[in-house]
XYZ file of C-alpha atoms in Angstrom:
366
model
C 141.381 48.922 50.644
C 141.802 51.223 53.652
C 143.700 54.499 53.459
C 146.487 52.986 55.577
C 146.667 49.919 53.315
C 146.764 52.158 50.254
C 149.576 54.233 51.800
C 151.625 51.092 52.440
C 151.095 49.969 48.842
C 152.207 53.391 47.613
C 155.361 53.225 49.732
C 156.188 49.696 48.536
C 155.686 50.697 44.899
C 157.800 53.825 45.276
C 160.515 51.745 46.986
C 160.513 49.358 44.002
C 160.898 52.370 41.699
C 163.881 53.607 43.729
C 165.379 50.098 43.772
C 165.380 50.079 39.955
C 167.632 53.159 39.995
C 169.624 52.178 43.093
C 170.101 48.394 42.869
C 173.019 48.550 45.322
C 170.787 49.805 48.169
C 168.881 47.530 50.569
C 165.154 47.275 49.844
C 164.125 47.682 53.499
C 166.097 50.953 53.707
C 164.448 52.168 50.492
C 161.016 51.297 51.917
C 161.691 53.511 54.942
C 162.921 56.222 52.603
C 159.782 55.931 50.448
C 157.520 56.134 53.498
C 159.262 59.273 54.728
C 159.253 60.886 51.255
C 155.498 60.378 50.907
C 154.991 61.607 54.479
C 157.002 64.787 53.764
C 154.738 65.548 50.800
C 151.705 65.346 53.090
C 153.193 67.028 56.162
C 154.930 69.791 54.148
C 157.469 69.955 56.954
C 160.871 68.626 57.975
C 160.011 68.236 61.664
C 160.342 64.554 62.569
C 157.188 64.469 64.707
C 155.070 66.025 61.924
C 156.421 63.601 59.338
C 155.789 60.691 61.731
C 152.078 61.548 61.835
C 151.775 60.423 58.205
C 153.690 57.135 58.390
C 151.362 54.173 57.661
C 152.593 52.052 60.577
C 150.901 50.455 63.564
C 153.330 51.847 66.083
C 153.603 54.492 68.744
C 154.481 58.077 67.842
C 157.853 57.679 69.526
C 158.611 54.626 67.409
C 157.561 56.344 64.173
C 159.579 59.438 65.050
C 162.641 57.238 65.540
C 161.984 55.708 62.108
C 162.062 59.171 60.542
C 165.282 60.008 62.381
C 166.814 56.725 61.244
C 166.307 57.671 57.585
C 168.387 60.822 58.062
C 170.966 59.109 60.280
C 171.409 56.153 57.912
C 174.098 56.584 55.259
C 171.999 54.677 52.706
C 170.872 57.822 50.849
C 173.804 59.774 49.417
C 173.781 62.880 47.188
C 174.980 60.659 44.348
C 171.966 58.378 44.868
C 169.611 61.348 44.588
C 171.344 62.460 41.407
C 170.984 58.945 39.938
C 167.221 59.022 40.619
C 166.872 62.503 39.095
C 168.887 61.856 35.922
C 165.996 60.151 34.041
C 163.965 63.359 34.510
C 166.450 65.495 32.556
C 165.099 66.875 29.295
C 166.803 65.976 26.033
C 169.348 68.299 24.515
C 171.298 71.037 26.256
C 170.461 72.157 29.788
C 170.924 75.515 31.479
C 172.603 75.161 34.883
C 172.463 77.632 37.783
C 174.752 77.844 40.824
C 173.874 79.606 44.069
C 173.906 79.294 47.867
C 171.115 79.186 50.403
C 171.756 80.122 54.035
C 169.862 80.302 57.311
C 170.436 79.789 61.040
C 169.383 77.101 63.490
C 169.686 78.962 66.766
C 173.227 80.365 66.712
C 174.469 77.799 64.171
C 174.821 79.078 60.580
C 173.815 76.635 57.850
C 175.109 77.116 54.319
C 174.442 74.940 51.231
C 176.100 75.388 47.833
C 173.779 74.161 45.073
C 174.080 73.443 41.349
C 170.767 72.818 39.606
C 169.203 72.547 36.146
C 166.230 74.399 34.686
C 163.582 71.750 34.007
C 159.996 72.479 33.083
C 160.209 76.089 34.228
C 161.651 75.128 37.640
C 165.210 74.725 38.908
C 165.931 71.257 40.277
C 169.111 70.874 42.411
C 171.268 68.038 41.071
C 174.376 68.305 43.261
C 175.130 70.232 46.441
C 177.609 70.503 49.282
C 177.300 71.680 52.876
C 179.755 74.508 53.507
C 181.402 74.505 56.962
C 181.037 78.278 57.353
C 178.673 81.160 56.637
C 180.967 82.895 54.163
C 180.982 82.827 50.372
C 181.996 79.616 48.653
C 185.617 79.053 47.673
C 186.775 78.417 44.121
C 187.787 74.891 45.137
C 184.273 74.123 46.450
C 182.692 75.324 43.195
C 185.111 73.363 41.026
C 184.457 70.200 43.054
C 180.698 70.618 42.655
C 180.934 71.100 38.890
C 183.318 68.138 38.610
C 180.818 65.918 40.438
C 178.058 66.780 37.973
C 180.340 66.413 34.942
C 180.787 62.732 35.852
C 177.129 62.059 34.972
C 176.295 65.057 32.757
C 179.051 65.782 30.203
C 179.905 69.355 29.255
C 178.349 68.956 25.793
C 174.940 68.866 27.539
C 175.541 72.215 29.294
C 174.062 75.182 27.427
C 175.447 77.643 29.998
C 176.196 78.080 33.673
C 174.522 81.094 35.302
C 175.731 82.577 38.583
C 175.624 85.772 40.636
C 178.420 88.147 41.688
C 179.804 85.787 44.328
C 180.794 83.167 41.758
C 183.502 84.983 39.819
C 187.273 85.019 39.635
C 189.983 84.250 37.097
C 190.745 80.741 38.371
C 187.045 79.828 38.389
C 186.334 81.224 34.907
C 189.488 79.604 33.521
C 188.326 76.226 34.844
C 184.952 76.610 33.098
C 186.648 77.507 29.813
C 188.932 74.490 30.180
C 185.852 72.274 30.582
C 184.188 74.040 27.600
C 181.318 75.287 29.731
C 179.787 78.584 28.653
C 179.236 81.033 31.474
C 176.876 83.900 32.203
C 178.012 85.705 35.356
C 177.015 88.945 36.988
C 180.212 90.759 37.914
C 180.963 93.316 40.602
C 181.249 97.025 39.912
C 184.948 97.016 40.815
C 185.785 94.279 38.285
C 188.465 95.396 35.857
C 187.290 95.245 32.250
C 190.505 95.663 30.245
C 191.745 99.119 31.330
C 188.574 100.339 33.087
C 186.461 99.420 36.090
C 183.005 98.082 35.280
C 181.331 100.873 37.260
C 182.901 103.483 34.949
C 181.249 102.082 31.820
C 178.173 103.871 30.427
C 177.710 106.190 33.386
C 174.786 107.953 31.638
C 172.713 104.762 31.499
C 168.970 105.282 32.072
C 166.630 102.861 33.933
C 165.594 99.997 31.671
C 168.248 100.840 29.057
C 170.674 98.128 27.949
C 174.211 98.782 26.663
C 177.105 96.576 25.617
C 180.690 97.041 24.555
C 181.084 96.805 20.800
C 183.218 93.673 20.843
C 184.501 90.998 23.196
C 186.445 92.245 26.205
C 189.183 90.634 28.315
C 187.550 89.675 31.638
C 188.863 87.132 34.174
C 191.464 85.764 31.788
C 189.295 85.372 28.677
C 187.293 87.167 26.015
C 183.708 87.851 27.111
C 180.799 90.096 26.175
C 179.904 92.652 28.838
C 176.264 93.789 28.948
C 175.036 96.477 31.358
C 171.543 97.577 32.291
C 170.080 99.806 34.974
C 167.285 98.289 37.069
C 164.249 100.506 37.880
C 165.495 100.707 41.480
C 168.774 102.184 40.250
C 170.998 99.104 40.664
C 173.493 98.555 37.841
C 173.422 94.976 36.553
C 176.686 94.088 34.809
C 176.836 90.660 33.176
C 179.874 89.040 31.535
C 179.370 86.042 29.289
C 180.840 84.096 26.389
C 177.336 83.576 24.984
C 176.181 85.551 21.908
C 175.711 89.136 23.032
C 171.961 89.222 22.305
C 171.378 86.191 24.562
C 173.297 87.413 27.601
C 170.601 89.269 29.571
C 167.795 86.871 28.687
C 169.945 84.006 29.903
C 170.953 85.756 33.119
C 167.303 86.509 33.949
C 166.765 82.757 34.328
C 168.866 82.889 37.510
C 165.815 83.931 39.494
C 164.486 80.380 39.107
C 166.881 79.068 41.746
C 165.552 81.622 44.248
C 162.068 80.215 43.627
C 163.437 76.706 44.162
C 164.953 77.743 47.498
C 161.600 79.267 48.447
C 159.857 75.961 47.648
C 162.370 74.064 49.762
C 162.347 76.486 52.679
C 159.736 78.609 54.466
C 157.134 78.857 51.692
C 157.303 75.183 50.776
C 158.741 72.060 52.379
C 159.996 74.013 55.413
C 163.678 73.078 55.326
C 164.423 75.871 57.794
C 162.345 74.125 60.487
C 164.707 71.154 60.773
C 166.506 70.543 64.074
C 169.778 69.273 62.636
C 173.288 70.681 62.392
C 175.357 67.623 61.369
C 176.458 68.205 57.731
C 175.920 64.608 56.575
C 172.369 64.512 57.959
C 171.533 67.901 56.456
C 172.833 66.639 53.101
C 170.552 63.580 53.281
C 167.523 65.664 54.229
C 168.253 68.151 51.454
C 168.514 65.260 48.986
C 165.138 63.905 50.069
C 163.575 67.343 49.633
C 165.141 67.662 46.184
C 163.444 64.397 45.202
C 160.145 65.794 46.471
C 160.684 69.091 44.631
C 161.526 67.348 41.354
C 158.445 65.138 41.646
C 156.205 68.133 42.369
C 157.708 70.077 39.457
C 157.246 67.152 37.058
C 153.631 66.604 38.085
C 153.008 70.354 37.905
C 154.493 70.588 34.405
C 152.249 67.757 33.202
C 149.174 69.257 34.868
C 149.767 72.702 33.361
C 150.376 71.137 29.963
C 146.989 69.399 30.098
C 145.140 72.306 31.746
C 146.879 75.722 31.597
C 147.013 77.531 34.929
C 145.016 80.692 35.596
C 147.063 83.860 35.156
C 147.047 87.461 36.268
C 146.502 90.213 33.691
C 150.255 90.591 33.219
C 150.683 86.920 32.326
C 152.096 85.653 35.631
C 150.533 82.451 36.969
C 148.275 82.828 40.013
C 149.717 79.595 41.455
C 153.238 78.404 40.629
C 153.746 75.243 38.635
C 155.529 73.581 41.552
C 152.662 74.445 43.894
C 150.155 72.999 41.440
C 152.225 69.813 41.316
C 152.293 69.619 45.114
C 148.493 69.961 45.285
C 147.932 67.199 42.736
C 150.618 64.929 44.179
C 149.531 65.502 47.783
C 145.983 64.431 47.024
C 147.176 61.441 44.991
C 149.418 60.251 47.824
C 146.654 60.744 50.375
C 143.702 59.259 48.519
C 145.363 56.900 46.063
C 143.558 55.589 42.999
C 144.746 55.966 39.442
C 146.066 59.459 40.174
C 148.951 58.070 42.240
C 150.052 55.616 39.548
C 149.982 58.430 36.990
C 152.140 60.595 39.275
C 154.560 57.735 39.905
C 154.940 57.227 36.173
C 155.937 60.874 35.796
C 158.806 60.367 38.269
C 160.701 58.553 35.512
C 159.376 60.569 32.544
C 161.758 63.284 31.273
C 160.702 66.919 31.306
C 159.898 68.457 27.935
C 162.768 70.497 26.448
C 162.598 74.170 27.376
C 162.157 76.553 24.467
C 164.644 79.333 23.829
C 163.392 82.815 24.587
C 163.662 85.621 22.014
C 166.594 87.934 22.533
C 166.139 91.660 22.949
C 168.312 94.157 21.171
C 171.029 96.127 22.909
C 172.863 99.348 22.139
C 176.623 99.621 21.857
């Protein structure tokens, strides 16, 4: 079989896989989607003309470029569809969720995406998102709507905690999470009132690397929370409020960095989301959904590869190549050259991640 024939077979098989999860979608639309998804993995770009180079079609470049554009213009792929495809990948048990925004500019146009993702296999996979119509911080209403969308398919009993940075705070927001029985781990601002004091006035003699906490739960944003404070080596005070057990607060909050790595994989250092030439919110949402499918597939393949053959590490224990990057290398070759490797990778697209182990808490001083 030729490489082009193998690529067509891969696209047809992937389309059949998507059809099993999205029976309400037309098969011909899913075939175009599958072709573009496989092409994105090879092109590592969101530029239509670069993706078109990898489409296995006997057509002109202009025709193939229009096919790519049609996938993003067609309303067949919705954020809910992407979530339905990703749900079988979720590990068993409770999941840690992270909320954040990613922003950039296309010319003079600001682009702003609010994302809620789950930690799976050491990576953060976006599950739901919304395109914000401005460059500013997200509103409480936008956050509540995003959480409500995910709760429809992932009940609150599956949420171990929701982690977020200083932007995602406020009494109305925290009250909503308590109402939904979702535990929260939020970094708060220095001017946040903690009972009768401002957070910046607590433990003013703190030394770099030292961790302190108030002796008992404190009234923050309309509820009782533990407040844990540490001083980063650069001198920045990190103040975290949470209704988790006090010894788990900082270790849980440190997991937030995973969503920054996910944004890096989706943007300049990965699938090149920032290179797209689109500003229409609905088209950006469809492209982002396609890239989230690619990211989840790369992360799942990477997790399996590292499990079978541990990655090389630096002296301090950090991997030389990230797990997602390893998955992209394996998946890219499988898509390009076919063989049994592709069928193994396709099988992983519906195989749940292994549950993530709980890290050991460090002690804190009161």
